[in-house]
PDB file of C-alpha atoms and ligand atoms in Angstrom:
ATOM      1  CA  UNK N 161     161.643 141.115 277.658  1.00 68.00           C
ATOM      2  CA  UNK N 162     165.185 141.502 276.406  1.00 90.00           C
ATOM      3  CA  UNK N 163     166.871 143.206 273.563  1.00 97.00           C
ATOM      4  CA  UNK N 164     166.754 140.450 270.928  1.00 97.00           C
ATOM      5  CA  UNK N 165     168.387 139.330 267.695  1.00 97.00           C
ATOM      6  CA  UNK N 166     166.279 140.535 264.758  1.00 98.00           C
ATOM      7  CA  UNK N 167     166.141 136.960 263.458  1.00 98.00           C
ATOM      8  CA  UNK N 168     164.285 135.823 266.612  1.00 98.00           C
ATOM      9  CA  UNK N 169     161.509 138.207 265.587  1.00 98.00           C
ATOM     10  CA  UNK N 170     161.648 137.460 261.854  1.00 98.00           C
ATOM     11  CA  UNK N 171     161.850 133.643 262.086  1.00 98.00           C
ATOM     12  CA  UNK N 172     158.520 133.583 263.884  1.00 98.00           C
ATOM     13  CA  UNK N 173     156.953 136.044 261.451  1.00 98.00           C
ATOM     14  CA  UNK N 174     158.256 133.966 258.522  1.00 98.00           C
ATOM     15  CA  UNK N 175     156.789 130.718 259.914  1.00 98.00           C
ATOM     16  CA  UNK N 176     153.418 132.259 260.728  1.00 98.00           C
ATOM     17  CA  UNK N 177     153.113 134.498 257.649  1.00 97.00           C
ATOM     18  CA  UNK N 178     152.833 137.918 259.247  1.00 98.00           C
ATOM     19  CA  UNK N 179     155.118 140.953 259.070  1.00 98.00           C
ATOM     20  CA  UNK N 180     156.778 143.191 261.646  1.00 98.00           C
ATOM     21  CA  UNK N 181     157.195 146.849 260.809  1.00 98.00           C
ATOM     22  CA  UNK N 182     160.730 148.245 261.104  1.00 99.00           C
ATOM     23  CA  UNK N 183     160.602 151.891 262.143  1.00 99.00           C
ATOM     24  CA  UNK N 184     163.411 154.407 261.540  1.00 99.00           C
ATOM     25  CA  UNK N 185     164.476 156.737 264.330  1.00 99.00           C
ATOM     26  CA  UNK N 186     166.843 159.679 264.718  1.00 98.00           C
ATOM     27  CA  UNK N 187     166.061 160.686 268.278  1.00 98.00           C
ATOM     28  CA  UNK N 188     164.506 159.776 271.617  1.00 98.00           C
ATOM     29  CA  UNK N 189     161.015 161.094 270.913  1.00 98.00           C
ATOM     30  CA  UNK N 190     160.323 158.855 267.915  1.00 99.00           C
ATOM     31  CA  UNK N 191     161.629 155.855 269.870  1.00 98.00           C
ATOM     32  CA  UNK N 192     159.296 156.601 272.784  1.00 98.00           C
ATOM     33  CA  UNK N 193     156.326 157.038 270.461  1.00 99.00           C
ATOM     34  CA  UNK N 194     157.080 153.767 268.639  1.00 99.00           C
ATOM     35  CA  UNK N 195     157.464 151.801 271.864  1.00 98.00           C
ATOM     36  CA  UNK N 196     154.148 153.211 273.068  1.00 98.00           C
ATOM     37  CA  UNK N 197     152.509 151.721 269.959  1.00 98.00           C
ATOM     38  CA  UNK N 198     154.271 148.387 270.410  1.00 98.00           C
ATOM     39  CA  UNK N 199     153.100 148.113 274.007  1.00 98.00           C
ATOM     40  CA  UNK N 200     149.568 149.100 273.063  1.00 98.00           C
ATOM     41  CA  UNK N 201     149.413 146.354 270.425  1.00 98.00           C
ATOM     42  CA  UNK N 202     151.544 143.739 272.219  1.00 98.00           C
ATOM     43  CA  UNK N 203     153.799 143.529 269.176  1.00 98.00           C
ATOM     44  CA  UNK N 204     157.496 142.787 268.725  1.00 98.00           C
ATOM     45  CA  UNK N 205     159.367 145.840 267.400  1.00 98.00           C
ATOM     46  CA  UNK N 206     162.276 146.410 265.057  1.00 98.00           C
ATOM     47  CA  UNK N 207     163.866 149.836 265.455  1.00 99.00           C
ATOM     48  CA  UNK N 208     166.251 150.889 262.706  1.00 98.00           C
ATOM     49  CA  UNK N 209     168.629 153.757 262.012  1.00 99.00           C
ATOM     50  CA  UNK N 210     170.335 154.914 258.848  1.00 98.00           C
ATOM     51  CA  UNK N 211     174.042 155.672 258.627  1.00 98.00           C
ATOM     52  CA  UNK N 212     173.033 159.339 258.577  1.00 98.00           C
ATOM     53  CA  UNK N 213     171.203 158.860 261.890  1.00 98.00           C
ATOM     54  CA  UNK N 214     174.346 157.327 263.437  1.00 98.00           C
ATOM     55  CA  UNK N 215     176.341 160.367 262.386  1.00 98.00           C
ATOM     56  CA  UNK N 216     173.629 162.766 263.526  1.00 98.00           C
ATOM     57  CA  UNK N 217     173.157 161.213 266.975  1.00 98.00           C
ATOM     58  CA  UNK N 218     176.915 160.989 267.492  1.00 98.00           C
ATOM     59  CA  UNK N 219     177.467 164.658 266.593  1.00 98.00           C
ATOM     60  CA  UNK N 220     179.582 163.620 263.619  1.00 98.00           C
ATOM     61  CA  UNK N 221     180.986 160.401 265.094  1.00 98.00           C
ATOM     62  CA  UNK N 222     179.051 157.351 263.806  1.00 98.00           C
ATOM     63  CA  UNK N 223     180.414 154.901 266.394  1.00 98.00           C
ATOM     64  CA  UNK N 224     179.392 157.262 269.187  1.00 98.00           C
ATOM     65  CA  UNK N 225     175.978 157.608 267.541  1.00 99.00           C
ATOM     66  CA  UNK N 226     175.626 153.837 267.271  1.00 99.00           C
ATOM     67  CA  UNK N 227     176.361 153.539 270.993  1.00 98.00           C
ATOM     68  CA  UNK N 228     173.792 156.209 271.802  1.00 98.00           C
ATOM     69  CA  UNK N 229     171.134 154.201 269.934  1.00 98.00           C
ATOM     70  CA  UNK N 230     172.159 150.834 271.392  1.00 98.00           C
ATOM     71  CA  UNK N 231     172.085 152.248 274.915  1.00 98.00           C
ATOM     72  CA  UNK N 232     168.700 153.906 274.409  1.00 98.00           C
ATOM     73  CA  UNK N 233     167.028 150.916 272.778  1.00 98.00           C
ATOM     74  CA  UNK N 234     168.584 148.382 275.152  1.00 98.00           C
ATOM     75  CA  UNK N 235     167.511 150.378 278.190  1.00 97.00           C
ATOM     76  CA  UNK N 236     163.879 150.376 277.061  1.00 98.00           C
ATOM     77  CA  UNK N 237     163.951 146.773 275.834  1.00 98.00           C
ATOM     78  CA  UNK N 238     165.306 145.452 279.127  1.00 96.00           C
ATOM     79  CA  UNK N 239     162.489 146.976 281.106  1.00 95.00           C
ATOM     80  CA  UNK N 240     159.559 146.362 278.720  1.00 95.00           C
ATOM     81  CA  UNK N 241     157.780 143.074 278.152  1.00 95.00           C
ATOM     82  CA  UNK N 242     157.880 143.083 274.336  1.00 98.00           C
ATOM     83  CA  UNK N 243     160.891 141.949 272.261  1.00 98.00           C
ATOM     84  CA  UNK N 244     162.776 144.843 270.654  1.00 98.00           C
ATOM     85  CA  UNK N 245     165.627 144.665 268.102  1.00 98.00           C
ATOM     86  CA  UNK N 246     167.892 147.386 266.686  1.00 98.00           C
ATOM     87  CA  UNK N 247     168.882 147.230 263.012  1.00 98.00           C
ATOM     88  CA  UNK N 248     171.196 149.252 260.749  1.00 99.00           C
ATOM     89  CA  UNK N 249     169.221 150.272 257.648  1.00 98.00           C
ATOM     90  CA  UNK N 250     170.985 150.636 254.250  1.00 98.00           C
ATOM     91  CA  UNK N 251     174.552 150.124 255.437  1.00 98.00           C
ATOM     92  CA  UNK N 252     176.708 151.155 252.481  1.00 98.00           C
ATOM     93  CA  UNK N 253     179.985 152.029 254.140  1.00 98.00           C
ATOM     94  CA  UNK N 254     181.921 149.180 255.796  1.00 98.00           C
ATOM     95  CA  UNK N 255     183.110 151.574 258.536  1.00 98.00           C
ATOM     96  CA  UNK N 256     179.515 152.319 259.533  1.00 98.00           C
ATOM     97  CA  UNK N 257     178.480 148.668 259.374  1.00 98.00           C
ATOM     98  CA  UNK N 258     181.412 147.612 261.547  1.00 98.00           C
ATOM     99  CA  UNK N 259     180.657 150.453 263.967  1.00 98.00           C
ATOM    100  CA  UNK N 260     177.057 149.261 264.307  1.00 99.00           C
ATOM    101  CA  UNK N 261     178.204 145.686 264.936  1.00 98.00           C
ATOM    102  CA  UNK N 262     180.803 146.862 267.442  1.00 98.00           C
ATOM    103  CA  UNK N 263     178.285 149.033 269.277  1.00 98.00           C
ATOM    104  CA  UNK N 264     175.882 146.103 269.662  1.00 98.00           C
ATOM    105  CA  UNK N 265     173.166 146.418 266.984  1.00 98.00           C
ATOM    106  CA  UNK N 266     171.016 143.256 266.691  1.00 98.00           C
ATOM    107  CA  UNK N 267     171.376 143.192 262.910  1.00 98.00           C
ATOM    108  CA  UNK N 268     172.811 145.156 259.991  1.00 99.00           C
ATOM    109  CA  UNK N 269     171.907 145.684 256.377  1.00 98.00           C
ATOM    110  CA  UNK N 270     174.667 145.600 253.785  1.00 98.00           C
ATOM    111  CA  UNK N 271     173.220 147.469 250.839  1.00 98.00           C
ATOM    112  CA  UNK N 272     175.456 146.981 247.816  1.00 98.00           C
ATOM    113  CA  UNK N 273     172.416 146.835 245.530  1.00 97.00           C
ATOM    114  CA  UNK N 274     173.793 149.630 243.366  1.00 95.00           C
ATOM    115  CA  UNK N 275     176.863 147.470 242.584  1.00 97.00           C
ATOM    116  CA  UNK N 276     177.030 144.660 240.008  1.00 97.00           C
ATOM    117  CA  UNK N 277     175.571 141.314 241.216  1.00 97.00           C
ATOM    118  CA  UNK N 278     178.940 139.623 241.840  1.00 98.00           C
ATOM    119  CA  UNK N 279     180.229 142.590 243.809  1.00 98.00           C
ATOM    120  CA  UNK N 280     177.037 142.769 245.865  1.00 98.00           C
ATOM    121  CA  UNK N 281     177.479 139.076 246.622  1.00 98.00           C
ATOM    122  CA  UNK N 282     181.122 139.509 247.623  1.00 98.00           C
ATOM    123  CA  UNK N 283     180.453 142.437 249.997  1.00 98.00           C
ATOM    124  CA  UNK N 284     177.498 140.641 251.547  1.00 98.00           C
ATOM    125  CA  UNK N 285     179.563 137.491 252.090  1.00 98.00           C
ATOM    126  CA  UNK N 286     182.222 139.487 253.930  1.00 98.00           C
ATOM    127  CA  UNK N 287     179.743 141.208 256.232  1.00 98.00           C
ATOM    128  CA  UNK N 288     177.889 137.937 256.912  1.00 98.00           C
ATOM    129  CA  UNK N 289     181.143 136.333 258.028  1.00 98.00           C
ATOM    130  CA  UNK N 290     181.990 139.140 260.450  1.00 98.00           C
ATOM    131  CA  UNK N 291     178.432 139.642 261.739  1.00 98.00           C
ATOM    132  CA  UNK N 292     177.637 135.968 262.276  1.00 98.00           C
ATOM    133  CA  UNK N 293     180.851 135.513 264.273  1.00 98.00           C
ATOM    134  CA  UNK N 294     179.383 137.834 266.917  1.00 98.00           C
ATOM    135  CA  UNK N 295     175.717 136.783 266.693  1.00 98.00           C
ATOM    136  CA  UNK N 296     174.497 139.682 264.545  1.00 98.00           C
ATOM    137  CA  UNK N 297     172.131 138.882 261.654  1.00 98.00           C
ATOM    138  CA  UNK N 298     172.330 140.401 258.177  1.00 98.00           C
ATOM    139  CA  UNK N 299     169.981 141.847 255.537  1.00 98.00           C
ATOM    140  CA  UNK N 300     170.941 142.477 251.905  1.00 98.00           C
ATOM    141  CA  UNK N 301     169.118 143.977 248.914  1.00 98.00           C
ATOM    142  CA  UNK N 302     168.715 142.797 245.335  1.00 98.00           C
ATOM    143  CA  UNK N 303     167.497 145.019 242.544  1.00 96.00           C
ATOM    144  CA  UNK N 304     167.316 148.803 242.803  1.00 90.00           C
ATOM    145  CA  UNK N 305     164.728 151.099 244.312  1.00 88.00           C
ATOM    146  CA  UNK N 306     164.174 154.459 242.666  1.00 75.00           C
ATOM    147  CA  UNK N 307     164.124 157.420 245.033  1.00 67.00           C
ATOM    148  CA  UNK N 308     166.223 158.744 247.855  1.00 54.00           C
ATOM    149  CA  UNK N 309     168.093 156.650 250.401  1.00 52.00           C
ATOM    150  CA  UNK N 310     169.543 159.126 252.846  1.00 51.00           C
ATOM    151  CA  UNK N 311     171.558 161.102 250.307  1.00 49.00           C
ATOM    152  CA  UNK N 312     172.022 158.391 247.715  1.00 53.00           C
ATOM    153  CA  UNK N 313     169.753 159.029 244.766  1.00 54.00           C
ATOM    154  CA  UNK N 314     168.953 156.228 242.356  1.00 60.00           C
ATOM    155  CA  UNK N 315     167.054 157.279 239.275  1.00 63.00           C
ATOM    156  CA  UNK N 316     165.968 154.012 237.758  1.00 74.00           C
ATOM    157  CA  UNK N 317     164.185 151.003 239.206  1.00 82.00           C
ATOM    158  CA  UNK N 318     165.579 147.528 238.548  1.00 92.00           C
ATOM    159  CA  UNK N 319     163.417 144.705 239.822  1.00 96.00           C
ATOM    160  CA  UNK N 320     164.901 141.638 241.496  1.00 96.00           C
ATOM    161  CA  UNK N 321     165.748 138.561 239.417  1.00 97.00           C
ATOM    162  CA  UNK N 322     164.349 135.544 241.362  1.00 98.00           C
ATOM    163  CA  UNK N 323     166.994 133.089 240.128  1.00 98.00           C
ATOM    164  CA  UNK N 324     169.731 135.488 241.182  1.00 98.00           C
ATOM    165  CA  UNK N 325     168.015 135.794 244.569  1.00 98.00           C
ATOM    166  CA  UNK N 326     168.246 132.031 245.061  1.00 98.00           C
ATOM    167  CA  UNK N 327     171.945 131.955 244.170  1.00 98.00           C
ATOM    168  CA  UNK N 328     172.608 135.058 246.295  1.00 98.00           C
ATOM    169  CA  UNK N 329     171.030 133.580 249.424  1.00 98.00           C
ATOM    170  CA  UNK N 330     172.761 130.214 248.983  1.00 98.00           C
ATOM    171  CA  UNK N 331     176.196 131.691 248.418  1.00 98.00           C
ATOM    172  CA  UNK N 332     176.160 134.534 250.954  1.00 98.00           C
ATOM    173  CA  UNK N 333     174.280 132.948 253.857  1.00 98.00           C
ATOM    174  CA  UNK N 334     172.377 136.209 254.331  1.00 98.00           C
ATOM    175  CA  UNK N 335     169.562 135.965 256.901  1.00 98.00           C
ATOM    176  CA  UNK N 336     166.866 138.123 255.312  1.00 98.00           C
ATOM    177  CA  UNK N 337     166.559 139.722 251.923  1.00 98.00           C
ATOM    178  CA  UNK N 338     165.014 142.852 250.427  1.00 98.00           C
ATOM    179  CA  UNK N 339     163.888 142.171 246.843  1.00 98.00           C
ATOM    180  CA  UNK N 340     163.038 145.237 244.730  1.00 97.00           C
ATOM    181  CA  UNK N 341     159.469 144.715 243.488  1.00 97.00           C
ATOM    182  CA  UNK N 342     158.444 148.236 242.512  1.00 96.00           C
ATOM    183  CA  UNK N 343     158.412 150.399 245.649  1.00 96.00           C
ATOM    184  CA  UNK N 344     160.560 153.472 246.212  1.00 95.00           C
ATOM    185  CA  UNK N 345     161.622 155.560 249.183  1.00 96.00           C
ATOM    186  CA  UNK N 346     160.027 158.825 250.214  1.00 96.00           C
ATOM    187  CA  UNK N 347     156.603 160.463 249.972  1.00 97.00           C
ATOM    188  CA  UNK N 348     156.184 160.326 246.188  1.00 96.00           C
ATOM    189  CA  UNK N 349     156.177 156.658 245.248  1.00 96.00           C
ATOM    190  CA  UNK N 350     153.798 156.375 242.336  1.00 92.00           C
ATOM    191  CA  UNK N 351     152.841 158.821 239.607  1.00 88.00           C
ATOM    192  CA  UNK N 352     149.779 156.835 238.581  1.00 89.00           C
ATOM    193  CA  UNK N 353     148.245 153.789 240.173  1.00 91.00           C
ATOM    194  CA  UNK N 354     150.248 151.947 242.869  1.00 92.00           C
ATOM    195  CA  UNK N 355     151.448 148.619 241.500  1.00 94.00           C
ATOM    196  CA  UNK N 356     153.919 146.001 242.722  1.00 96.00           C
ATOM    197  CA  UNK N 357     155.237 142.857 241.066  1.00 97.00           C
ATOM    198  CA  UNK N 358     153.495 140.110 243.103  1.00 98.00           C
ATOM    199  CA  UNK N 359     154.653 137.254 240.850  1.00 98.00           C
ATOM    200  CA  UNK N 360     158.261 138.206 241.309  1.00 98.00           C
ATOM    201  CA  UNK N 361     157.807 138.371 245.084  1.00 98.00           C
ATOM    202  CA  UNK N 362     156.124 134.972 245.157  1.00 98.00           C
ATOM    203  CA  UNK N 363     158.972 133.423 243.175  1.00 98.00           C
ATOM    204  CA  UNK N 364     161.647 134.979 245.387  1.00 98.00           C
ATOM    205  CA  UNK N 365     159.912 133.583 248.477  1.00 98.00           C
ATOM    206  CA  UNK N 366     159.617 130.100 246.975  1.00 98.00           C
ATOM    207  CA  UNK N 367     163.207 130.027 245.777  1.00 98.00           C
ATOM    208  CA  UNK N 368     164.873 131.499 248.885  1.00 98.00           C
ATOM    209  CA  UNK N 369     162.662 130.332 251.753  1.00 98.00           C
ATOM    210  CA  UNK N 370     163.897 133.100 254.079  1.00 98.00           C
ATOM    211  CA  UNK N 371     162.267 136.187 255.649  1.00 98.00           C
ATOM    212  CA  UNK N 372     161.771 138.990 253.106  1.00 98.00           C
ATOM    213  CA  UNK N 373     161.795 142.758 253.534  1.00 98.00           C
ATOM    214  CA  UNK N 374     159.740 145.458 251.821  1.00 98.00           C
ATOM    215  CA  UNK N 375     161.537 148.788 251.544  1.00 98.00           C
ATOM    216  CA  UNK N 376     159.819 152.021 250.634  1.00 97.00           C
ATOM    217  CA  UNK N 377     156.697 150.661 252.283  1.00 98.00           C
ATOM    218  CA  UNK N 378     155.181 153.807 253.795  1.00 98.00           C
ATOM    219  CA  UNK N 379     151.534 154.340 252.977  1.00 98.00           C
ATOM    220  CA  UNK N 380     151.625 158.161 253.184  1.00 98.00           C
ATOM    221  CA  UNK N 381     148.622 158.205 255.521  1.00 98.00           C
ATOM    222  CA  UNK N 382     146.032 160.560 254.051  1.00 98.00           C
ATOM    223  CA  UNK N 383     144.712 161.678 257.435  1.00 98.00           C
ATOM    224  CA  UNK N 384     148.177 162.889 258.433  1.00 98.00           C
ATOM    225  CA  UNK N 385     148.780 164.624 255.103  1.00 98.00           C
ATOM    226  CA  UNK N 386     145.478 166.476 255.560  1.00 98.00           C
ATOM    227  CA  UNK N 387     146.281 167.627 259.099  1.00 98.00           C
ATOM    228  CA  UNK N 388     149.767 168.758 258.064  1.00 98.00           C
ATOM    229  CA  UNK N 389     148.386 170.642 255.072  1.00 98.00           C
ATOM    230  CA  UNK N 390     145.609 172.238 257.149  1.00 98.00           C
ATOM    231  CA  UNK N 391     148.381 173.842 259.208  1.00 98.00           C
ATOM    232  CA  UNK N 392     150.634 175.021 256.413  1.00 98.00           C
ATOM    233  CA  UNK N 393     152.427 172.031 254.889  1.00 98.00           C
ATOM    234  CA  UNK N 394     152.471 171.345 251.150  1.00 98.00           C
ATOM    235  CA  UNK N 395     152.705 167.650 250.365  1.00 97.00           C
ATOM    236  CA  UNK N 396     150.975 167.891 246.981  1.00 95.00           C
ATOM    237  CA  UNK N 397     151.374 164.794 244.800  1.00 94.00           C
ATOM    238  CA  UNK N 398     152.446 162.559 247.691  1.00 96.00           C
ATOM    239  CA  UNK N 399     151.469 158.916 247.413  1.00 96.00           C
ATOM    240  CA  UNK N 400     152.410 155.725 249.247  1.00 97.00           C
ATOM    241  CA  UNK N 401     151.728 151.992 249.205  1.00 98.00           C
ATOM    242  CA  UNK N 402     148.009 151.418 249.963  1.00 98.00           C
ATOM    243  CA  UNK N 403     147.127 149.168 252.934  1.00 98.00           C
ATOM    244  CA  UNK N 404     145.522 146.525 250.722  1.00 98.00           C
ATOM    245  CA  UNK N 405     148.701 146.151 248.689  1.00 98.00           C
ATOM    246  CA  UNK N 406     150.793 145.855 251.865  1.00 98.00           C
ATOM    247  CA  UNK N 407     148.480 143.120 253.106  1.00 98.00           C
ATOM    248  CA  UNK N 408     148.882 141.230 249.847  1.00 98.00           C
ATOM    249  CA  UNK N 409     152.691 141.389 250.045  1.00 98.00           C
ATOM    250  CA  UNK N 410     152.530 139.955 253.575  1.00 98.00           C
ATOM    251  CA  UNK N 411     150.450 137.040 252.267  1.00 98.00           C
ATOM    252  CA  UNK N 412     153.141 136.461 249.647  1.00 98.00           C
ATOM    253  CA  UNK N 413     155.991 136.343 252.149  1.00 98.00           C
ATOM    254  CA  UNK N 414     157.063 139.832 253.283  1.00 98.00           C
ATOM    255  CA  UNK N 415     158.047 139.732 256.978  1.00 99.00           C
ATOM    256  CA  UNK N 416     159.698 143.124 257.603  1.00 99.00           C
ATOM    257  CA  UNK N 417     158.091 146.344 256.416  1.00 98.00           C
ATOM    258  CA  UNK N 418     160.384 149.389 256.482  1.00 98.00           C
ATOM    259  CA  UNK N 419     158.646 152.565 257.528  1.00 98.00           C
ATOM    260  CA  UNK N 420     160.125 156.025 257.868  1.00 98.00           C
ATOM    261  CA  UNK N 421     158.149 158.551 255.825  1.00 98.00           C
ATOM    262  CA  UNK N 422     154.830 157.759 257.561  1.00 98.00           C
ATOM    263  CA  UNK N 423     156.306 158.514 260.987  1.00 99.00           C
ATOM    264  CA  UNK N 424     157.914 161.740 259.794  1.00 98.00           C
ATOM    265  CA  UNK N 425     154.587 162.875 258.346  1.00 98.00           C
ATOM    266  CA  UNK N 426     152.659 161.986 261.493  1.00 98.00           C
ATOM    267  CA  UNK N 427     155.161 163.901 263.619  1.00 99.00           C
ATOM    268  CA  UNK N 428     155.106 167.036 261.495  1.00 98.00           C
ATOM    269  CA  UNK N 429     151.278 166.926 261.348  1.00 98.00           C
ATOM    270  CA  UNK N 430     151.082 166.844 265.144  1.00 99.00           C
ATOM    271  CA  UNK N 431     153.769 169.462 265.604  1.00 99.00           C
ATOM    272  CA  UNK N 432     152.153 171.880 263.163  1.00 98.00           C
ATOM    273  CA  UNK N 433     148.725 171.350 264.706  1.00 98.00           C
ATOM    274  CA  UNK N 434     150.023 171.995 268.223  1.00 99.00           C
ATOM    275  CA  UNK N 435     152.014 175.093 267.324  1.00 98.00           C
ATOM    276  CA  UNK N 436     149.079 176.505 265.369  1.00 98.00           C
ATOM    277  CA  UNK N 437     146.764 176.124 268.358  1.00 98.00           C
ATOM    278  CA  UNK N 438     149.132 177.217 271.109  1.00 98.00           C
ATOM    279  CA  UNK N 439     151.321 180.242 270.623  1.00 98.00           C
ATOM    280  CA  UNK N 440     152.468 180.383 274.242  1.00 98.00           C
ATOM    281  CA  UNK N 441     153.999 176.942 274.857  1.00 98.00           C
ATOM    282  CA  UNK N 442     157.774 176.564 274.700  1.00 98.00           C
ATOM    283  CA  UNK N 443     158.401 173.408 276.715  1.00 98.00           C
ATOM    284  CA  UNK N 444     159.507 170.757 274.170  1.00 98.00           C
ATOM    285  CA  UNK N 445     157.978 167.957 276.245  1.00 98.00           C
ATOM    286  CA  UNK N 446     154.628 169.651 275.778  1.00 98.00           C
ATOM    287  CA  UNK N 447     154.821 170.982 272.246  1.00 98.00           C
ATOM    288  CA  UNK N 448     155.903 167.552 270.944  1.00 98.00           C
ATOM    289  CA  UNK N 449     153.013 165.786 272.663  1.00 98.00           C
ATOM    290  CA  UNK N 450     150.574 165.768 269.746  1.00 98.00           C
ATOM    291  CA  UNK N 451     153.390 164.879 267.346  1.00 99.00           C
ATOM    292  CA  UNK N 452     154.286 161.819 269.431  1.00 99.00           C
ATOM    293  CA  UNK N 453     150.631 160.858 269.793  1.00 99.00           C
ATOM    294  CA  UNK N 454     150.207 160.833 266.007  1.00 99.00           C
ATOM    295  CA  UNK N 455     153.378 158.771 265.538  1.00 99.00           C
ATOM    296  CA  UNK N 456     152.020 156.246 268.049  1.00 99.00           C
ATOM    297  CA  UNK N 457     148.708 156.139 266.162  1.00 99.00           C
ATOM    298  CA  UNK N 458     150.413 155.419 262.830  1.00 99.00           C
ATOM    299  CA  UNK N 459     152.618 152.768 264.492  1.00 99.00           C
ATOM    300  CA  UNK N 460     149.659 151.025 266.147  1.00 98.00           C
ATOM    301  CA  UNK N 461     147.620 150.957 262.946  1.00 98.00           C
ATOM    302  CA  UNK N 462     150.545 149.495 261.034  1.00 98.00           C
ATOM    303  CA  UNK N 463     151.251 146.756 263.601  1.00 98.00           C
ATOM    304  CA  UNK N 464     147.590 145.779 263.445  1.00 98.00           C
ATOM    305  CA  UNK N 465     147.513 145.802 259.629  1.00 98.00           C
ATOM    306  CA  UNK N 466     150.668 143.697 259.249  1.00 98.00           C
ATOM    307  CA  UNK N 467     149.498 141.041 261.718  1.00 98.00           C
ATOM    308  CA  UNK N 468     152.167 141.408 264.405  1.00 98.00           C
ATOM    309  CA  UNK N 469     149.702 142.731 267.007  1.00 98.00           C
ATOM    310  CA  UNK N 470     149.364 140.222 269.836  1.00 98.00           C
ATOM    311  CA  UNK N 471     152.529 138.330 268.828  1.00 98.00           C
ATOM    312  CA  UNK N 472     154.679 139.591 271.722  1.00 97.00           C
TER     313      UNK N 472
HETATM  314  O1  TD3 J 543     164.805 152.002 254.436  1.00 68.01           O
HETATM  315  N1  TD3 J 543     163.689 152.725 254.615  1.00 68.01           N
HETATM  316  C1  TD3 J 543     163.707 153.861 255.539  1.00 68.01           C
HETATM  317  C2  TD3 J 543     164.613 155.001 255.071  1.00 68.01           C
HETATM  318  C3  TD3 J 543     164.283 155.538 253.706  1.00 68.01           C
HETATM  319  C4  TD3 J 543     164.238 157.053 253.618  1.00 68.01           C
HETATM  320  O2  TD3 J 543     162.962 157.562 254.013  1.00 68.01           O
HETATM  321  C5  TD3 J 543     162.560 152.352 253.930  1.00 68.01           C
HETATM  322  O3  TD3 J 543     162.621 151.466 253.097  1.00 68.01           O
HETATM  323  C6  TD3 J 543     161.223 153.030 254.222  1.00 68.01           C
HETATM  324  O4  TD3 J 543     160.959 153.997 253.258  1.00 68.01           O
HETATM  325  P1  TD3 J 543     159.665 154.962 253.277  1.00 68.01           P
HETATM  326  O5  TD3 J 543     160.143 156.245 252.665  1.00 68.01           O
HETATM  327  O6  TD3 J 543     158.596 154.306 252.454  1.00 68.01           O
HETATM  328  O7  TD3 J 543     159.222 155.114 254.700  1.00 68.01           O
HETATM  329 ZN1   ZN J 544     164.869 151.282 252.510  1.00 68.01          ZN
END
């Protein structure tokens, strides 16, 4: 199946009330491990990269990095029989967003959520105009997530205002929207009990009627934390969004579930385990084997949980 527009995947998920996980990558190995999970579960896949990943892969040149990712993802997509899309996550810099569009990403996020509402709307409108002209779909964010986005730190959480969401979608023509409902990025999401604002989510879905995105959605899989810690890691105090809560958000209209931390944790768990048990191996294809296997496991479980298994 081909390399597809992200909206082809999300429209279907939106109509049938399931969600597709969007997995962040920085390199080939994570991509391979994710695709393995997608094939196993017969699920559509959304691969995403940050601006930092573009710079990293391009050895300092984001456009070159964007091309590296497009070429990699397209090559796999063209020869696999599941739909795969490539998305720019948290685009904040117009130069990076334009580079992603130019390189051939399926969709981009314009994240001006840290700006005042009107300014967010204006920036989103501009990107929508450019992106739509070349068949690229667009995600925007309303409200603020606490935590770390690449190197942008936001201290306070501001939840989405549903009426603003309605106006925002109508005026910008954005294709899918990330409403802040209480999650945050990274491995330390909740101090106490995990809690999200379901009512707010429900209202945003009713008022906008478009696919919705949950950011900061990693579950911080306990099994992976335990393996990593058994072999020397210290992830004390880490906590993610429990599976049951994710399921509930999907029922209420979430269609794209952004996942980065869970894959990073699975990879490091597998890498630590392997290196602990084998002090002689130095072939990267071999010493990353367990790491990739654990990433695939986390991916497969997530696709099953979110309801996209069997939808490809
Ligand atoms: O946009 N992302 C991925 C990048 C955030 C930095 O980890 C998410 O919303 C997923 O966040 P997480 O940390 O829950 O996987
Ligand atoms: Zn995010």
